[in-house]
Amino acid sequence: MVRYAKETENPAKSCKARGFHLRTHFKTSREVAQAIKGMHLRKATKYLKDVVAKKQIIPMRRFMGGVGRHAQAKAFNTSGSLGAWPKKSATIFLDLLKNAESNAEVKGLEVDSLVIEYIQVNRAPQMRRRTYRAHGRINPFMCSPCHVEMILTETESIVSKEDDD
């Protein structure tokens, strides 16, 4: 069994999913993870599908060098309305959410009440390629993959407060 960075309080009511050496940028993956943290599973899936279709945006908060300003980012509390549509990271996170959903179905959890309680993105070892430069030189051409792990927890159904008439 693989060790996660965090253990859940109630393992019977939670499911896990993780990916190693994912060929997508660490920085955009970190921003996608922070955007969907705390969301319900269905809401996060819909949000990431909208990101792929460029109907919604991922706000860039930490790694924002060279990121453009977009009107869709005004909906989030970011400085300078910085945001992007990281398609590759969003599709990989959609696959991880699908994996977590199937893990929950195998465990017998209620899929509609799952919430992304914990999500973590770590840097993976860089992969090395080479690019050829002028005058016969060669420079490194590195990619920065990532490891992702998430824990989804089943929440109790929320009961609305009764009116005091």
XYZ file of C-alpha atoms in Angstrom:
165
model
C 0.000 0.000 0.000
C 1.265 3.450 -0.911
C 1.728 6.042 1.808
C -0.075 9.373 1.390
C 1.130 12.634 2.878
C -2.013 12.862 5.017
C -4.263 10.221 6.530
C -7.997 10.736 6.841
C -9.912 10.805 10.112
C -12.535 8.361 8.799
C -11.090 6.024 6.126
C -14.452 4.287 5.658
C -16.034 7.536 4.411
C -13.222 8.672 2.110
C -11.497 7.638 -1.104
C -8.120 8.463 -2.591
C -6.530 8.971 -5.991
C -3.003 9.819 -7.014
C -0.775 10.173 -10.052
C 3.003 9.926 -10.400
C 5.307 11.609 -12.898
C 2.428 13.307 -14.703
C 3.628 14.978 -17.892
C 2.101 18.362 -17.189
C 3.646 21.485 -15.739
C 3.932 21.613 -11.970
C 3.055 25.291 -11.741
C -0.232 25.099 -13.641
C -1.143 21.881 -11.834
C -0.660 23.599 -8.497
C -3.012 26.403 -9.515
C -5.648 23.936 -10.781
C -5.424 22.026 -7.493
C -5.938 25.161 -5.429
C -8.896 26.149 -7.596
C -10.796 22.874 -7.031
C -9.826 22.339 -3.387
C -12.906 22.107 -1.175
C -15.340 21.665 -4.092
C -17.873 18.891 -4.451
C -16.889 16.217 -6.959
C -19.611 17.060 -9.481
C -18.943 20.795 -9.231
C -15.190 20.303 -9.698
C -15.750 18.056 -12.728
C -18.071 20.606 -14.330
C -15.643 23.436 -13.534
C -12.672 21.637 -15.122
C -14.714 20.760 -18.212
C -15.577 24.452 -18.512
C -11.877 25.319 -18.171
C -11.030 22.992 -21.051
C -13.795 24.667 -23.109
C -12.535 28.134 -21.976
C -15.871 29.008 -20.378
C -14.291 29.427 -16.938
C -10.760 30.355 -15.934
C -8.195 29.145 -13.413
C -6.967 32.092 -11.303
C -3.174 32.300 -11.121
C -2.150 33.301 -7.608
C 1.422 32.145 -6.924
C 3.082 31.269 -10.238
C 1.926 34.239 -12.270
C 4.989 35.457 -14.135
C 4.086 36.123 -17.752
C 0.424 35.207 -17.274
C -2.040 37.433 -19.087
C -4.943 39.393 -17.661
C -8.426 38.194 -18.545
C -11.911 39.446 -17.764
C -13.027 36.022 -16.508
C -10.482 36.272 -13.676
C -12.358 39.239 -12.167
C -14.748 36.734 -10.575
C -11.903 35.550 -8.305
C -9.986 37.532 -5.740
C -6.692 37.694 -7.621
C -4.409 40.636 -8.001
C -4.431 42.009 -11.516
C -7.117 39.639 -12.855
C -4.487 37.071 -13.813
C -5.709 33.738 -15.077
C -5.232 31.010 -17.651
C -6.884 27.953 -19.152
C -4.363 25.131 -18.548
C -5.960 22.489 -20.760
C -3.454 19.694 -20.172
C -3.482 20.051 -16.389
C -7.279 20.269 -16.334
C -7.689 17.072 -18.381
C -5.257 15.205 -16.124
C -7.168 16.371 -13.052
C -10.424 15.269 -14.716
C -8.917 11.803 -15.138
C -7.843 11.756 -11.470
C -11.328 12.811 -10.352
C -12.810 10.048 -12.498
C -10.434 7.577 -10.851
C -11.424 8.813 -7.389
C -15.101 8.493 -8.322
C -14.670 4.874 -9.385
C -12.714 4.183 -6.184
C -15.635 5.618 -4.208
C -18.131 3.450 -6.085
C -16.073 0.351 -5.297
C -16.043 1.329 -1.613
C -19.805 1.898 -1.695
C -19.720 5.635 -0.967
C -22.326 8.155 -2.078
C -20.658 9.808 -5.083
C -22.865 12.913 -5.085
C -21.793 13.873 -1.555
C -18.003 13.629 -2.081
C -15.926 16.735 -1.360
C -12.265 17.265 -2.260
C -10.933 17.547 1.273
C -7.214 17.349 0.570
C -5.155 17.824 -2.565
C -1.400 18.109 -2.947
C 0.876 18.709 -5.926
C 4.602 17.997 -5.678
C 7.412 18.455 -8.157
C 8.622 15.268 -9.818
C 12.186 14.728 -11.104
C 12.793 16.698 -14.264
C 13.011 14.819 -17.528
C 15.913 15.688 -19.779
C 15.978 16.347 -23.496
C 18.273 18.482 -25.614
C 17.838 21.393 -27.950
C 20.347 22.317 -30.613
C 21.600 25.884 -30.709
C 23.677 28.018 -33.031
C 27.383 27.377 -33.604
C 27.089 23.678 -32.754
C 26.087 24.109 -29.105
C 23.577 21.976 -27.222
C 21.438 23.189 -24.330
C 19.205 21.215 -21.957
C 15.497 21.112 -22.679
C 13.873 20.103 -19.400
C 10.276 19.431 -18.484
C 8.863 19.791 -14.966
C 6.342 17.004 -14.266
C 4.435 16.601 -11.010
C 2.980 14.140 -8.518
C -0.649 14.670 -7.466
C -2.555 13.080 -4.625
C -6.084 13.816 -3.466
C -8.462 12.611 -0.787
C -12.224 12.933 -1.204
C -14.482 12.653 1.822
C -18.177 11.894 2.000
C -20.040 14.684 3.790
C -23.322 14.472 5.606
C -26.343 15.868 3.822
C -26.934 19.504 4.745
C -30.326 20.141 6.315
C -31.781 23.591 5.756
C -32.841 25.604 8.784
C -36.551 25.760 9.486
C -38.386 29.107 9.535
C -39.479 30.359 12.955
C -42.999 31.614 12.238
